[in-house]
């Protein structure tokens, strides 16, 4: 079967809609480089569209009815949204599920050190990355520092034009003969991905110096007179690190020990950009999987009245196995469904199980895009092409479909019928050549409830690289597909 080029199917009005949608999506990418930032951005949007917080409704014991819009945030990193449909929830929902975490570098809990005149932050990479891609590029730091008194300090530095940026150094080519003989996985070691944050030592002005005194160990110590007459030791050791601490104290009023309760993520600095002379593509950090998260969000906001309750889950921790309290393997989604059904007057343990088992889901995650430069890694007959429309992966996994959800043929036929009726351009694909590798999504976790699930989303070039590429047409078409699914799925 030949894949249609989606661009060729659009009229002038649709081409304008594609560009408007792409600009909105790029703004979302720029404002949501971490899970917390995504959640803040999403909540601000959906509350303007009439969504109410589930926890507030529970306290008010408000009864819900058809058309009501509800959301619940979990630990500021995951969110679930519902639009109540006409049918009882026990008959099932139509669910979109994406993740909002992306590969990055995480700052460790005891990260700050000095070596060779540089101040560094020690990091631990998050998710599947090619480590060598993260050196010598401008980096930004996003996240929160929570102090012992509970005060939360938000950090976002490296994105504005007048902000400083950070970087990981690499060995100069003139001395890299031995380095270049290593395998790609070993060219840059994980412990070498420490970011340089400064080079200037803390300087004490001559007029602040006091006389040298004899310390307890018999050595001379130099002391300074600070403002207000307070005396403090001057040390030549770790002067650059001390300068960094002074800057952090002045800018954020935090101490070194506050790193213990911080969540700081190091991401590529810079905004999403249009790519190509024709501006047909988007180049940005974090499109896996915020491209599907945004398309799902927009579908929820655009969908009209539905027969079945429409649901959208946007979760954390997919890149490391969907673990933890904010990952898809936790019970926060199931608990939210139970609470919602309680407010619609349908709750029972049996009804919750019936609801989940009878639901239909699109696991909204990206697929690999065919790259002619690495053609041998793909099966050309079963691969997604940029510009080919929304992608369906009947299965993912690796080596014999291990770790995969494998969708039923009946469900695929149902989805095909919906998309053909709504004239949604779509293609089917696998991640790559058999036995070459593979990957997984949250699909198998939701399938544990017995519901119909299939992976679907946007084809991405350079997946998991600091800068990933997508087609504007594919992003727009995926949103159209999600709307069609929410309004029509019922199997």
Coordinates of C-alpha atoms in Angstrom, one line a residue:
X1 CA 0.0 0.0 0.0
X2 CA 1.3 3.5 -0.9
X3 CA 1.3 6.1 1.8
X4 CA -0.5 9.3 0.8
X5 CA 1.2 12.6 1.3
X6 CA -1.1 14.5 3.7
X7 CA -0.1 17.9 2.4
X8 CA -1.6 17.1 -1.0
X9 CA -5.0 16.5 0.5
X10 CA -5.4 20.0 2.1
X11 CA -7.2 23.0 0.6
X12 CA -6.2 26.6 1.3
X13 CA -8.3 26.8 4.4
X14 CA -6.9 23.7 5.9
X15 CA -3.3 24.9 5.1
X16 CA -4.0 28.0 7.2
X17 CA -5.5 25.9 10.0
X18 CA -2.3 23.7 10.0
X19 CA -0.1 26.8 10.5
X20 CA -2.3 28.2 13.2
X21 CA -2.3 24.9 15.0
X22 CA 1.4 24.5 14.6
X23 CA 2.1 28.0 16.2
X24 CA -0.1 27.0 19.2
X25 CA 1.7 23.8 19.5
X26 CA 5.1 25.5 19.4
X27 CA 4.1 27.8 22.2
X28 CA 3.1 24.8 24.2
X29 CA 6.5 23.3 23.7
X30 CA 8.2 26.5 24.7
X31 CA 6.2 26.9 27.9
X32 CA 6.3 23.2 29.0
X33 CA 9.8 21.8 29.0
X34 CA 9.2 19.9 32.2
X35 CA 6.2 17.9 33.5
X36 CA 5.4 20.6 36.1
X37 CA 5.5 23.3 33.5
X38 CA 3.2 21.2 31.2
X39 CA 0.7 20.8 34.0
X40 CA 0.6 24.5 34.8
X41 CA 0.1 25.3 31.1
X42 CA -2.6 22.7 30.7
X43 CA -4.5 23.7 33.8
X44 CA -4.5 27.4 32.8
X45 CA -6.0 26.4 29.4
X46 CA -8.6 24.0 30.5
X47 CA -10.0 26.1 33.4
X48 CA -10.8 28.8 30.8
X49 CA -12.7 26.2 28.9
X50 CA -14.9 25.3 31.9
X51 CA -13.0 22.4 33.5
X52 CA -13.5 22.1 37.2
X53 CA -11.1 20.5 39.7
X54 CA -12.3 17.1 40.9
X55 CA -11.0 17.5 44.4
X56 CA -13.1 20.7 44.8
X57 CA -16.2 19.0 43.5
X58 CA -15.7 16.1 46.0
X59 CA -15.5 18.5 48.9
X60 CA -18.6 20.3 47.7
X61 CA -20.3 16.9 47.1
X62 CA -21.5 18.2 43.8
X63 CA -23.4 15.8 41.5
X64 CA -22.2 15.6 38.0
X65 CA -24.2 15.2 34.8
X66 CA -23.8 15.0 31.0
X67 CA -21.5 17.7 29.6
X68 CA -19.7 18.5 32.8
X69 CA -15.9 18.9 32.4
X70 CA -13.6 17.7 35.2
X71 CA -9.9 17.4 35.8
X72 CA -7.6 16.0 38.5
X73 CA -3.9 16.8 38.9
X74 CA -1.6 14.3 40.7
X75 CA 1.6 15.6 42.4
X76 CA 1.9 18.4 39.8
X77 CA 3.2 16.0 37.2
X78 CA 0.2 14.1 35.9
X79 CA -3.3 15.0 34.9
X80 CA -6.6 13.3 33.9
X81 CA -9.5 15.1 32.2
X82 CA -13.0 14.0 31.7
X83 CA -16.0 15.3 29.7
X84 CA -19.1 13.4 30.9
X85 CA -21.0 11.7 28.1
X86 CA -24.6 10.8 27.6
X87 CA -24.2 7.1 28.3
X88 CA -23.6 5.7 31.8
X89 CA -19.8 5.5 32.5
X90 CA -20.2 1.8 33.3
X91 CA -20.6 1.3 29.5
X92 CA -17.1 2.6 29.0
X93 CA -15.1 5.7 28.1
X94 CA -13.1 6.8 25.1
X95 CA -9.6 7.5 26.4
X96 CA -6.6 9.3 25.0
X97 CA -3.3 8.7 26.9
X98 CA 0.0 10.4 26.4
X99 CA 3.1 11.2 28.5
X100 CA 4.6 14.6 29.2
X101 CA 8.1 13.5 30.4
X102 CA 11.0 13.5 28.0
X103 CA 14.7 12.4 28.0
X104 CA 16.9 14.9 29.8
X105 CA 19.7 15.3 32.4
X106 CA 18.5 15.4 36.1
X107 CA 20.6 17.3 38.7
X108 CA 21.7 15.0 41.5
X109 CA 20.9 15.6 45.2
X110 CA 24.6 16.5 46.0
X111 CA 25.6 18.0 42.7
X112 CA 27.7 21.1 43.2
X113 CA 31.5 20.7 43.0
X114 CA 34.6 22.5 41.7
X115 CA 37.4 21.0 39.5
X116 CA 40.1 22.7 37.5
X117 CA 38.7 26.1 38.0
X118 CA 35.2 25.2 36.8
X119 CA 32.0 24.8 38.9
X120 CA 29.9 21.9 37.9
X121 CA 26.5 20.4 38.6
X122 CA 26.6 16.6 38.7
X123 CA 23.8 15.0 36.7
X124 CA 22.1 11.6 36.0
X125 CA 20.6 11.2 32.6
X126 CA 16.9 10.4 32.4
X127 CA 15.4 8.0 29.8
X128 CA 17.0 6.6 26.7
X129 CA 19.6 8.9 25.3
X130 CA 22.6 8.9 23.0
X131 CA 24.9 10.5 25.6
X132 CA 27.3 12.0 23.0
X133 CA 24.4 14.2 21.6
X134 CA 24.3 16.2 24.9
X135 CA 27.8 17.7 24.8
X136 CA 28.6 21.3 23.6
X137 CA 25.0 22.4 23.1
X138 CA 23.4 25.3 25.0
X139 CA 21.5 23.9 28.0
X140 CA 18.9 25.4 30.3
X141 CA 17.9 24.5 33.9
X142 CA 14.2 24.2 34.8
X143 CA 12.6 22.9 37.9
X144 CA 11.9 23.6 41.6
X145 CA 13.8 23.8 44.8
X146 CA 11.7 23.1 47.9
X147 CA 13.2 24.5 51.1
X148 CA 12.8 22.9 54.6
X149 CA 10.1 25.4 55.5
X150 CA 8.0 24.2 52.5
X151 CA 8.7 27.3 50.3
X152 CA 9.0 26.3 46.7
X153 CA 11.4 28.2 44.5
X154 CA 10.8 27.9 40.7
X155 CA 13.9 27.9 38.5
X156 CA 13.9 28.6 34.8
X157 CA 17.2 29.9 33.5
X158 CA 18.6 29.7 30.0
X159 CA 15.6 30.4 27.8
X160 CA 15.5 34.2 27.6
X161 CA 17.9 35.9 25.2
X162 CA 19.7 37.7 28.1
X163 CA 19.9 34.5 30.3
X164 CA 23.2 32.6 30.6
X165 CA 23.2 29.0 29.4
X166 CA 25.1 26.0 30.5
X167 CA 26.9 23.2 28.7
X168 CA 28.7 19.9 28.9
X169 CA 32.3 20.0 27.5
X170 CA 33.8 17.7 25.0
X171 CA 37.4 16.8 24.2
X172 CA 39.0 18.9 21.4
X173 CA 39.4 17.0 18.1
X174 CA 43.2 17.6 18.2
X175 CA 43.5 15.2 21.2
X176 CA 40.6 12.9 20.5
X177 CA 42.4 10.0 18.7
X178 CA 41.8 7.5 21.6
X179 CA 38.3 8.8 22.2
X180 CA 37.2 8.3 18.6
X181 CA 38.2 4.7 18.8
X182 CA 35.6 4.0 21.4
X183 CA 32.1 2.7 20.7
X184 CA 29.4 5.4 20.5
X185 CA 27.9 4.2 23.8
X186 CA 31.2 4.8 25.5
X187 CA 32.5 8.0 23.8
X188 CA 30.8 10.0 26.5
X189 CA 30.2 8.2 29.8
X190 CA 27.2 8.9 31.9
X191 CA 29.3 10.3 34.8
X192 CA 30.9 12.8 32.3
X193 CA 27.6 14.5 31.6
X194 CA 28.1 17.2 34.3
X195 CA 27.2 20.7 33.3
X196 CA 29.6 23.6 33.6
X197 CA 27.9 26.5 35.5
X198 CA 30.7 28.9 36.1
X199 CA 34.4 29.8 36.0
X200 CA 34.8 33.0 38.1
X201 CA 36.0 32.7 41.7
X202 CA 34.6 34.6 44.6
X203 CA 36.7 37.7 44.9
X204 CA 37.3 39.5 48.3
X205 CA 38.2 43.1 47.9
X206 CA 41.5 44.2 49.4
X207 CA 39.8 46.7 51.7
X208 CA 37.8 43.9 53.3
X209 CA 40.9 41.9 54.3
X210 CA 42.0 41.8 57.9
X211 CA 45.3 40.8 59.3
X212 CA 46.4 37.2 59.2
X213 CA 46.0 35.2 62.4
X214 CA 47.3 32.0 63.6
X215 CA 44.8 29.1 63.5
X216 CA 44.6 26.1 65.8
X217 CA 46.7 24.1 63.4
X218 CA 49.5 26.7 63.6
X219 CA 48.8 27.8 60.0
X220 CA 48.0 31.3 59.0
X221 CA 44.4 32.0 58.1
X222 CA 43.1 35.1 56.4
X223 CA 39.8 36.6 57.6
X224 CA 37.6 39.3 56.2
X225 CA 35.4 41.9 57.8
X226 CA 31.9 41.6 56.3
X227 CA 29.2 44.3 56.4
X228 CA 28.1 44.9 60.0
X229 CA 31.4 43.8 61.4
X230 CA 30.8 40.0 61.0
X231 CA 34.0 38.1 60.4
X232 CA 34.3 35.2 58.0
X233 CA 37.1 33.1 56.8
X234 CA 38.6 33.6 53.3
X235 CA 39.7 30.4 51.7
X236 CA 41.4 29.9 48.3
X237 CA 39.7 26.5 48.1
X238 CA 36.6 26.1 45.9
X239 CA 36.4 29.8 45.3
X240 CA 34.4 29.2 42.1
X241 CA 31.9 27.0 43.8
X242 CA 31.5 29.6 46.6
X243 CA 30.8 32.2 44.0
X244 CA 28.1 30.0 42.5
X245 CA 26.6 29.6 46.0
X246 CA 26.7 33.3 46.5
X247 CA 24.8 33.9 43.2
X248 CA 22.2 31.2 44.0
X249 CA 21.7 32.8 47.5
X250 CA 21.2 36.3 46.0
X251 CA 19.0 35.1 43.1
X252 CA 16.9 32.4 44.8
X253 CA 17.7 32.6 48.6
X254 CA 18.8 29.0 48.7
X255 CA 21.6 27.2 50.3
X256 CA 23.7 24.2 49.1
X257 CA 21.8 21.8 51.2
X258 CA 18.6 22.8 49.5
X259 CA 19.7 20.8 46.5
X260 CA 18.6 17.7 48.5
X261 CA 14.9 18.6 48.0
X262 CA 15.2 20.0 44.5
X263 CA 14.0 18.7 41.2
X264 CA 16.1 20.4 38.6
X265 CA 16.0 19.2 34.9
X266 CA 18.6 20.2 32.4
X267 CA 17.2 20.5 28.9
X268 CA 18.3 22.0 25.6
X269 CA 18.0 25.8 25.6
X270 CA 16.0 27.5 22.9
X271 CA 12.6 27.7 21.4
X272 CA 10.8 25.4 19.0
X273 CA 11.5 26.4 15.4
X274 CA 9.9 25.9 12.0
X275 CA 12.2 23.8 9.8
X276 CA 12.8 23.7 6.1
X277 CA 12.6 26.4 3.4
X278 CA 8.9 25.4 3.2
X279 CA 8.4 25.6 6.9
X280 CA 6.7 22.3 6.8
X281 CA 8.4 20.8 9.9
X282 CA 8.9 21.7 13.6
X283 CA 12.2 21.2 15.3
X284 CA 12.1 21.2 19.0
X285 CA 13.1 19.5 22.2
X286 CA 10.5 17.2 23.9
X287 CA 8.2 16.3 21.0
X288 CA 8.3 12.7 22.3
X289 CA 5.7 12.8 23.7
X290 CA 4.4 16.3 24.1
X291 CA 3.3 16.3 20.5
X292 CA 0.7 13.7 21.3
X293 CA -0.1 15.3 24.7
X294 CA -0.9 18.6 23.0
X295 CA -2.9 17.0 20.2
X296 CA -4.9 15.1 22.8
X297 CA -5.4 18.2 24.9
X298 CA -6.7 20.1 21.9
X299 CA -9.0 17.3 20.9
X300 CA -10.6 17.3 24.4
X301 CA -11.1 21.1 24.1
X302 CA -12.6 20.9 20.6
X303 CA -14.8 17.8 21.0
X304 CA -18.5 18.4 21.1
X305 CA -21.2 16.5 23.1
X306 CA -20.3 12.8 23.1
X307 CA -22.2 9.6 23.7
X308 CA -19.5 8.1 25.8
X309 CA -17.4 10.0 28.4
X310 CA -14.3 11.5 26.8
X311 CA -11.1 11.1 28.8
X312 CA -7.5 12.3 28.4
X313 CA -4.6 11.1 30.6
X314 CA -1.3 12.9 30.5
X315 CA 1.3 11.1 32.7
X316 CA 4.8 11.3 33.9
X317 CA 7.7 8.7 34.0
X318 CA 6.9 6.8 30.8
X319 CA 10.5 7.2 29.7
X320 CA 11.7 5.2 32.6
X321 CA 9.0 2.5 32.7
X322 CA 5.9 4.4 33.9
X323 CA 6.9 3.8 37.5
X324 CA 6.3 5.8 40.6
X325 CA 3.3 7.6 42.0
X326 CA 3.0 9.8 38.9
X327 CA 3.6 7.0 36.3
X328 CA 0.8 5.1 34.6
X329 CA 1.4 2.1 36.8
X330 CA 0.2 3.9 39.8
X331 CA -3.5 3.9 40.8
X332 CA -4.2 7.7 40.5
X333 CA -6.2 7.2 37.2
X334 CA -8.3 4.4 38.6
X335 CA -8.9 6.4 41.8
X336 CA -10.0 9.4 39.8
X337 CA -12.4 7.3 37.8
X338 CA -13.9 5.9 41.0
X339 CA -14.3 9.4 42.5
X340 CA -15.9 10.6 39.3
X341 CA -18.4 7.8 39.1
X342 CA -19.3 8.5 42.7
X343 CA -20.2 12.0 41.7
X344 CA -22.3 10.8 38.8
X345 CA -24.2 8.4 41.1
X346 CA -22.8 5.3 39.4
X347 CA -20.1 4.2 41.9
X348 CA -19.6 0.6 42.9
X349 CA -16.4 -1.5 42.6
X350 CA -18.1 -3.6 39.9
X351 CA -19.1 -0.5 37.9
X352 CA -15.6 0.9 38.0
X353 CA -14.3 -2.4 36.6
X354 CA -17.0 -2.5 34.0
X355 CA -16.2 1.1 33.0
X356 CA -12.5 0.4 32.5
X357 CA -13.0 -3.0 30.8
X358 CA -15.5 -1.5 28.3
X359 CA -13.4 1.5 27.4
X360 CA -11.6 2.2 24.2
X361 CA -8.2 3.8 24.2
X362 CA -5.7 5.4 21.9
X363 CA -2.3 5.2 23.5
X364 CA -1.1 8.5 22.1
X365 CA 2.6 8.1 21.6
X366 CA 5.0 8.8 18.8
X367 CA 6.4 6.5 16.2
X368 CA 9.8 6.4 14.5
X369 CA 9.9 8.2 11.1
X370 CA 11.6 6.8 8.1
X371 CA 15.1 8.3 7.7
X372 CA 16.6 7.8 4.2
X373 CA 20.1 8.4 5.7
X374 CA 19.6 5.2 7.8
X375 CA 17.4 3.2 5.4
X376 CA 18.8 -0.1 6.5
X377 CA 17.2 0.3 10.0
X378 CA 13.7 0.2 8.6
X379 CA 11.2 -1.9 6.8
X380 CA 10.0 0.5 4.1
X381 CA 6.7 -1.3 3.7
X382 CA 6.0 -1.0 7.5
X383 CA 7.3 2.4 8.6
X384 CA 5.9 5.8 9.1
X385 CA 6.8 8.6 6.8
X386 CA 6.9 12.3 7.7
X387 CA 3.8 13.9 6.0
X388 CA 2.0 10.5 5.9
X389 CA -0.6 11.5 8.5
X390 CA -1.4 10.0 11.9
X391 CA 0.4 6.7 12.7
X392 CA -1.0 3.5 14.1
X393 CA 1.3 0.9 15.6
X394 CA -0.7 -2.4 16.1
X395 CA 2.1 -3.5 18.3
X396 CA 5.5 -2.1 19.7
X397 CA 7.9 -4.1 21.9
X398 CA 11.1 -5.7 20.9
X399 CA 12.3 -9.1 19.6
X400 CA 9.1 -11.0 19.1
X401 CA 6.9 -8.2 20.3
X402 CA 8.2 -8.6 23.8
X403 CA 6.7 -6.0 26.3
X404 CA 4.1 -4.9 23.8
X405 CA 0.3 -4.4 23.6
X406 CA -0.9 -6.1 20.4
X407 CA -4.3 -4.6 19.4
X408 CA -7.1 -6.8 18.2
X409 CA -8.1 -6.9 14.5
X410 CA -11.7 -6.1 15.4
X411 CA -10.6 -2.9 17.2
X412 CA -8.4 -1.9 14.2
X413 CA -11.3 -2.4 11.9
X414 CA -13.5 -0.2 14.1
X415 CA -10.9 2.6 14.1
X416 CA -10.4 2.3 10.3
X417 CA -14.1 2.8 9.7
X418 CA -14.2 5.9 11.9
X419 CA -11.2 7.5 10.2
X420 CA -12.4 6.8 6.7
X421 CA -15.8 8.3 7.6
X422 CA -14.2 11.4 9.0
X423 CA -11.6 11.5 6.2
X424 CA -8.6 11.4 8.6
X425 CA -5.3 10.6 6.9
X426 CA -3.5 7.8 8.6
X427 CA -0.7 5.2 8.1
X428 CA 0.4 2.0 9.9
X429 CA 3.9 1.3 11.0
X430 CA 6.4 -0.6 13.1
X431 CA 9.3 1.1 15.0
X432 CA 12.0 -0.5 12.8
X433 CA 13.4 -3.6 11.4
X434 CA 12.7 -6.8 13.2
X435 CA 15.4 -7.8 15.8
X436 CA 17.1 -4.4 15.5
X437 CA 15.6 -2.9 18.7
X438 CA 12.3 -1.6 19.9
X439 CA 10.4 0.3 22.5
X440 CA 7.2 0.5 24.5
X441 CA 4.4 2.8 25.6
X442 CA 1.8 3.0 28.3
X443 CA -0.6 0.9 26.1
X444 CA 0.0 -2.4 27.9
X445 CA -0.7 -0.9 31.3
X446 CA -4.2 0.2 30.3
X447 CA -4.8 -3.0 28.5
X448 CA -4.5 -4.8 31.8
X449 CA -8.0 -3.6 32.6
X450 CA -9.2 -5.6 29.5
X451 CA -10.0 -2.5 27.4
X452 CA -9.2 -2.2 23.7
X453 CA -6.0 -0.2 23.2
X454 CA -3.8 0.7 20.2
X455 CA -0.8 2.9 19.9
X456 CA -1.3 5.9 17.7
X457 CA 0.4 9.3 17.3
X458 CA 2.9 11.3 15.3
X459 CA 6.0 10.2 13.4
X460 CA 9.2 11.7 14.8
X461 CA 12.6 12.1 13.2
X462 CA 15.6 12.1 15.6
X463 CA 13.5 10.6 18.4
X464 CA 15.1 11.1 21.8
X465 CA 17.7 13.5 20.5
X466 CA 17.9 17.0 22.0
X467 CA 16.2 18.3 18.9
X468 CA 13.4 16.2 17.3
X469 CA 11.5 16.9 14.1
X470 CA 7.9 16.4 13.2
X471 CA 5.6 17.4 10.2
X472 CA 3.1 20.1 10.8
X473 CA 0.6 18.2 8.8
X474 CA 1.0 15.0 10.9
X475 CA 0.5 17.0 14.1
X476 CA -2.7 18.6 12.8
X477 CA -4.0 15.3 11.3
X478 CA -3.4 13.5 14.6
X479 CA -5.5 16.1 16.4
X480 CA -8.3 15.5 13.9
X481 CA -8.0 11.8 14.4
X482 CA -8.3 12.1 18.2
X483 CA -11.4 14.2 17.8
X484 CA -12.9 11.6 15.5
X485 CA -12.1 8.9 18.0
X486 CA -13.6 10.7 21.0
X487 CA -16.8 11.4 19.2
X488 CA -17.3 8.0 17.5
X489 CA -15.5 5.1 19.1
X490 CA -17.9 2.6 20.7
X491 CA -16.9 -1.1 20.6

